[in-house]
Short mmCIF file of C-alpha atoms and ligand atoms in Angstrom, two decimals:
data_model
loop_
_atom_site.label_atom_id
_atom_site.label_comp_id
_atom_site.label_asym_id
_atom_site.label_seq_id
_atom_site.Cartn_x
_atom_site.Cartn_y
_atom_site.Cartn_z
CA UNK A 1 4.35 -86.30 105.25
CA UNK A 2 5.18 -89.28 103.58
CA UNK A 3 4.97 -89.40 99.73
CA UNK A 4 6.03 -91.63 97.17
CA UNK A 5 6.86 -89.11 94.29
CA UNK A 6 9.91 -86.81 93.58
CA UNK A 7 8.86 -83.30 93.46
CA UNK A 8 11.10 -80.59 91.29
CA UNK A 9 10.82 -76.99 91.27
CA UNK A 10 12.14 -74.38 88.65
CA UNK A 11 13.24 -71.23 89.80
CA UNK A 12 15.16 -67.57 88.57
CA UNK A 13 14.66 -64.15 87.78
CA UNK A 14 11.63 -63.13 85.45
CA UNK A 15 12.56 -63.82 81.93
CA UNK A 16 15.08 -66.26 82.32
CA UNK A 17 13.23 -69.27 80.28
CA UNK A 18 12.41 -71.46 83.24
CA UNK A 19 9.13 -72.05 82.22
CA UNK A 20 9.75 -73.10 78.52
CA UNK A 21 12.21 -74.88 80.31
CA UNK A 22 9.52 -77.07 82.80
CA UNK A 23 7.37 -77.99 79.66
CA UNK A 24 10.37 -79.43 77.81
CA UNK A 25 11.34 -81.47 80.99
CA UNK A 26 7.63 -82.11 81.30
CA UNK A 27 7.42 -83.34 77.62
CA UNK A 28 10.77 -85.51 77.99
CA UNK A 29 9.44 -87.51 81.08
CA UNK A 30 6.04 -88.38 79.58
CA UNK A 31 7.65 -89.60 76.64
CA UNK A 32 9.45 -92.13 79.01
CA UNK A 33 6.04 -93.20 80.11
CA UNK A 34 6.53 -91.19 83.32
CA UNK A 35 3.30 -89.27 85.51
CA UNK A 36 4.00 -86.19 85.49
CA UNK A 37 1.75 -82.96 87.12
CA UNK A 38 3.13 -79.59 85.61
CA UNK A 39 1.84 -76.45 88.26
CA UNK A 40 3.20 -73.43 88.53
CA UNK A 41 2.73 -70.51 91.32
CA UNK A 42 1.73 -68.44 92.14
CA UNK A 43 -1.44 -70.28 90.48
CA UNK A 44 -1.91 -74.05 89.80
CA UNK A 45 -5.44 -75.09 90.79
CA UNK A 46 -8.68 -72.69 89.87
CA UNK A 47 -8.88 -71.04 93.41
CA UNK A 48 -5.29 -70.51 93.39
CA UNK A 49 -5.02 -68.89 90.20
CA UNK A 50 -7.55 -65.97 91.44
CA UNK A 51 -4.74 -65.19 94.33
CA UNK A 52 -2.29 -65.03 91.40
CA UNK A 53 -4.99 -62.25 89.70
CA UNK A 54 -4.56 -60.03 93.05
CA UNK A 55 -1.27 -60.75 93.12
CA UNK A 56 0.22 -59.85 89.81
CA UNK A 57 -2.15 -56.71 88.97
CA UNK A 58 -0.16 -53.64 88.01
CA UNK A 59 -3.30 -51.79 89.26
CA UNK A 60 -2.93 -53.15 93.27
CA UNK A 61 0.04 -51.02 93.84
CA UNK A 62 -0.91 -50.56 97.60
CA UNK A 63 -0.64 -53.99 98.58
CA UNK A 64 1.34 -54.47 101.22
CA UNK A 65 4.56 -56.25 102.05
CA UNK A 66 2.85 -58.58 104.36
CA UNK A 67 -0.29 -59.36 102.54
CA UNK A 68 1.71 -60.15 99.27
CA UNK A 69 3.38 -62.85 101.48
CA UNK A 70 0.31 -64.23 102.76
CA UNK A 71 -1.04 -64.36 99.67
CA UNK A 72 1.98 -65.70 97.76
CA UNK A 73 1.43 -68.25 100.93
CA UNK A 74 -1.96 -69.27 100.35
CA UNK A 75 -1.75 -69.52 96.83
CA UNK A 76 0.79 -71.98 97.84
CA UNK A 77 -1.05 -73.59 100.77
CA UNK A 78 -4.09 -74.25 97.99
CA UNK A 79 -1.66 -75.49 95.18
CA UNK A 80 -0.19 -77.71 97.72
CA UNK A 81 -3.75 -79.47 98.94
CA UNK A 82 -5.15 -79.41 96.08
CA UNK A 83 -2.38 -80.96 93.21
CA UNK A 84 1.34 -81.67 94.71
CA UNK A 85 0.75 -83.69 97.64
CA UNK A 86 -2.04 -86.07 96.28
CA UNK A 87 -0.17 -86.09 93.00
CA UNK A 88 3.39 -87.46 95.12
CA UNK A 89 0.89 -89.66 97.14
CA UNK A 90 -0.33 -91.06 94.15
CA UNK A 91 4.13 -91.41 93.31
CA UNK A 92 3.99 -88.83 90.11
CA UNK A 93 6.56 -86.54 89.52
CA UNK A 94 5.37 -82.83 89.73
CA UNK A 95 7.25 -80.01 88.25
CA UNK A 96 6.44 -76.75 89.74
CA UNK A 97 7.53 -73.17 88.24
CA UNK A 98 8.33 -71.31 91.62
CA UNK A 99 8.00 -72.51 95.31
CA UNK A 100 8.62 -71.41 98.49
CA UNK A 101 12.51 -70.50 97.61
CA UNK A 102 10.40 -67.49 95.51
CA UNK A 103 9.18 -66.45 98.41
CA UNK A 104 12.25 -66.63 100.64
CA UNK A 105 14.10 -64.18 97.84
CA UNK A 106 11.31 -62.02 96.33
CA UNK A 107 9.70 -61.69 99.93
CA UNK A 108 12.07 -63.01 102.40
CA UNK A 109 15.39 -60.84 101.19
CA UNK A 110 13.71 -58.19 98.18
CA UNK A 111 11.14 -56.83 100.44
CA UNK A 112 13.24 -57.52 103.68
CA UNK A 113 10.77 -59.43 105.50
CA UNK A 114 13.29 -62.10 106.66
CA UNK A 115 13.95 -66.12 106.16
CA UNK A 116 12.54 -66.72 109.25
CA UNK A 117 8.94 -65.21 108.41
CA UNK A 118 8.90 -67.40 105.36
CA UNK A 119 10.02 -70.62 106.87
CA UNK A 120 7.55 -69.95 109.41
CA UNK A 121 4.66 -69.54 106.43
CA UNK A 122 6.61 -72.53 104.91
CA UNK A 123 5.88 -75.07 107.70
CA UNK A 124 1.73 -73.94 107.57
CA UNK A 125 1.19 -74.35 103.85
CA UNK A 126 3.59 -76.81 102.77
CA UNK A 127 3.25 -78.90 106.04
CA UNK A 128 6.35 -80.84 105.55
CA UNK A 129 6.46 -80.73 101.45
CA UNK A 130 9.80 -79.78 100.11
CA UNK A 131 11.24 -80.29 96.96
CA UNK A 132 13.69 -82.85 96.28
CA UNK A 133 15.31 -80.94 93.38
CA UNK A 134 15.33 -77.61 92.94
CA UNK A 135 17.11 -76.34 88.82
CA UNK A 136 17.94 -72.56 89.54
CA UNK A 137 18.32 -70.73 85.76
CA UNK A 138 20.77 -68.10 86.29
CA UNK A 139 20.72 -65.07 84.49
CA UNK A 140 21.93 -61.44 85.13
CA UNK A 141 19.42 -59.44 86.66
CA UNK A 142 19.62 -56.20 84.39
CA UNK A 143 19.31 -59.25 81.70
CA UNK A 144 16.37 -60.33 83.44
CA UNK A 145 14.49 -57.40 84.06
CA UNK A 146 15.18 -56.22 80.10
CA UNK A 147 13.72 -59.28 79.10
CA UNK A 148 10.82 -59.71 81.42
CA UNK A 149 9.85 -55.78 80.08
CA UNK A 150 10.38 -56.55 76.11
CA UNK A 151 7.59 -59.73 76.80
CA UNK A 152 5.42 -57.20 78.59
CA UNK A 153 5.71 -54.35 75.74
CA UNK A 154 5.13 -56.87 73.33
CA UNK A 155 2.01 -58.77 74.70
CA UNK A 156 0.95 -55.94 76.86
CA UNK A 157 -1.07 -57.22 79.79
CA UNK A 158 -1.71 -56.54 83.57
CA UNK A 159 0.25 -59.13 85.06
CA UNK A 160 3.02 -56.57 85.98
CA UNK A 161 2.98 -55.62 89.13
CA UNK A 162 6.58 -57.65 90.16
CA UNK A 163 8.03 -56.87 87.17
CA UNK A 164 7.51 -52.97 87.82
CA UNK A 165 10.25 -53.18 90.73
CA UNK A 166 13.13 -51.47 90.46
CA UNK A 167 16.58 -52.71 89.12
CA UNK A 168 17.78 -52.78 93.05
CA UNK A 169 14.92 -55.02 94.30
CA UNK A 170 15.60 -57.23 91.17
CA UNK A 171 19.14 -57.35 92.20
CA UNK A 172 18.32 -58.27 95.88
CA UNK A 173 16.68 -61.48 94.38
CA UNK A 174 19.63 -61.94 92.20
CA UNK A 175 21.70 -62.14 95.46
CA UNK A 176 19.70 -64.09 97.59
CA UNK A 177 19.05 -66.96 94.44
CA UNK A 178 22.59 -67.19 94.58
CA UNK A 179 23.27 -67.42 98.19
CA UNK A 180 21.03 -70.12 98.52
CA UNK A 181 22.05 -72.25 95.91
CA UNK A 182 25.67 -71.86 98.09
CA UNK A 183 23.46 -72.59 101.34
CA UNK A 184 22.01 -75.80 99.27
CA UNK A 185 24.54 -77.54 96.95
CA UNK A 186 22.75 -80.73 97.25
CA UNK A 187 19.35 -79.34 96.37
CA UNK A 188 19.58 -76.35 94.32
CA UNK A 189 21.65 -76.88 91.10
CA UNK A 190 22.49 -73.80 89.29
CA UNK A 191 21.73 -73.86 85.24
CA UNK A 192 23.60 -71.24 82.65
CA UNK A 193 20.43 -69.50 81.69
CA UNK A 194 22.55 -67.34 79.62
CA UNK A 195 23.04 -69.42 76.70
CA UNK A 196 20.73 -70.74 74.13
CA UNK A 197 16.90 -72.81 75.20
CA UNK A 198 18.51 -76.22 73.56
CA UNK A 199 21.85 -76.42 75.69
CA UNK A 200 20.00 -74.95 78.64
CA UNK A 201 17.59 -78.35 78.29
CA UNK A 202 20.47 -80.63 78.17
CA UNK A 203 22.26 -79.17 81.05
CA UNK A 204 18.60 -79.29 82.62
CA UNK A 205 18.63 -83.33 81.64
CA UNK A 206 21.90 -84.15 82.50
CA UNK A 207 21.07 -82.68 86.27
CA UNK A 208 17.71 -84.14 86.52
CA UNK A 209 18.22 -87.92 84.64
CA UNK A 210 20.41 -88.71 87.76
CA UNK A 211 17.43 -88.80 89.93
CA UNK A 212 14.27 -90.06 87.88
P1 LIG B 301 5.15 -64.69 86.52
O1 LIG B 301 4.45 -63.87 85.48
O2 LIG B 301 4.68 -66.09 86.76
O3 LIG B 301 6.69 -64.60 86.23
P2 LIG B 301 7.80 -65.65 85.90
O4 LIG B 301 7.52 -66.10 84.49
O5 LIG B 301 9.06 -64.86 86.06
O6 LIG B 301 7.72 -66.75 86.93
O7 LIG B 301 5.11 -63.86 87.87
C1 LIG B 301 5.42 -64.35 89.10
C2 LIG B 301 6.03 -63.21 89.89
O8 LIG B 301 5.77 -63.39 91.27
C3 LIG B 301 7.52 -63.12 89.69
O9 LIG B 301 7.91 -61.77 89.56
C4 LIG B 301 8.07 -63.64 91.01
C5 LIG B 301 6.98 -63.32 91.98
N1 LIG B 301 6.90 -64.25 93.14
C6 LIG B 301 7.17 -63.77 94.41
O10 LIG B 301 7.51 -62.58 94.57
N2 LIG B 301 7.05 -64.62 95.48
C7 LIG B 301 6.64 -65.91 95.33
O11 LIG B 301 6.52 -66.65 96.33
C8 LIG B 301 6.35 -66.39 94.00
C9 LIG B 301 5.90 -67.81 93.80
C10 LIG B 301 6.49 -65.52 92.92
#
């Protein structure tokens, strides 16, 4: 599909600040006078955001391995309709907080259900949409995990369900994150999550003013 726009994607373990990250980026390229569409998934658009509900609920224990993927897919496929590829047609620049390289660790290598499953899923919902930069925050995934379970003590809420996995699952994901960003220099650039949020934003600039 042909689109106009240049279409970024934050990714890395629970916790590590990517999102705080995405609205600072988000908040930098408006003030340049740049379009920008800020999503995030699994959510994004009304209908989308419901999947995330099912999805995220420390009460759906029993959902399956290949469900979660299909739903983590269509989530994806209605995000995708919906907001990022009229929002490149139209030549914005959309930030999204997860993508399909979730899937292909969380799913694809945590839960063992392979790459090829999720390219397969990939090529259905995203129908050609990839991103064009992808800023992967590294952290440690005992970090990670610590982290993601203070936020969840301290604002207690039911949108657990991932973050109840155990340390080896987490540490899967850690693995896989890594061994793509070796699979995909050009694409995935790996940011020191590890460090305070201001250096982590200029490190975050310095990678992305090169391309907008
Ligand atoms: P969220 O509360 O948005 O966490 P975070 O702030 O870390 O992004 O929860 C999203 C969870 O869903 C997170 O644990 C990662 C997981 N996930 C997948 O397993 N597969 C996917 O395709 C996506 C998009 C997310």
């Amino acid at each position: 599909m042909a689109t106009g726009g240049f279409f970024i994607t934050f990714e890395g373990m629970d916790g590590s600040g990517k999102t705080t990250q995405m609205h600072r980026l988000a908040a930098r390229l408006r003030a340049m006078g740049r379009t920008v569409l800020e999503t995030v998934e699994p959510g994004g658009p009304p209908i989308a955001q419901k999947i995330r509900r099912i999805l995220l609920d420390s009460a759906n224990q029993e959902l399956s391995a290949t469900t979660e993927i299909l739903l983590y897919f269509a989530s994806r496929a209605q995000n995708v309709d919906q907001w990022i590829a009229p929002a490149l047609q139209r030549g914005e620049i959309v930030l999204c907080d997860r993508f399909t390289d979730s899937s292909l660790v969380y799913q694809g290598c945590g839960r063992g259900l392979g790459a090829g499953t999720v390219e397969a899923l990939d090529r259905i919902a995203c129908r050609g949409i990839k991103p064009h930069l992808t800023l992967l925050v590294d952290v440690d995934a005992e970090d990670s995990l610590a982290r993601a379970r203070a936020r969840n003590a301290a604002e207690p809420h039911c949108e657990t369900r991932m973050d109840d996995q155990s340390i080896e699952f987490h540490r899967k994901v850690y693995d896989a994150y890594h061994a793509l960003a070796a699979a995909e220099p050009d694409r995935v650039k790996l940011v020191n999550g590890r460090t305070d949020m201001d250096s982590i934003e200029r490190e975050v600039w310095g990678i992305v003013s090169v391309y907008v």
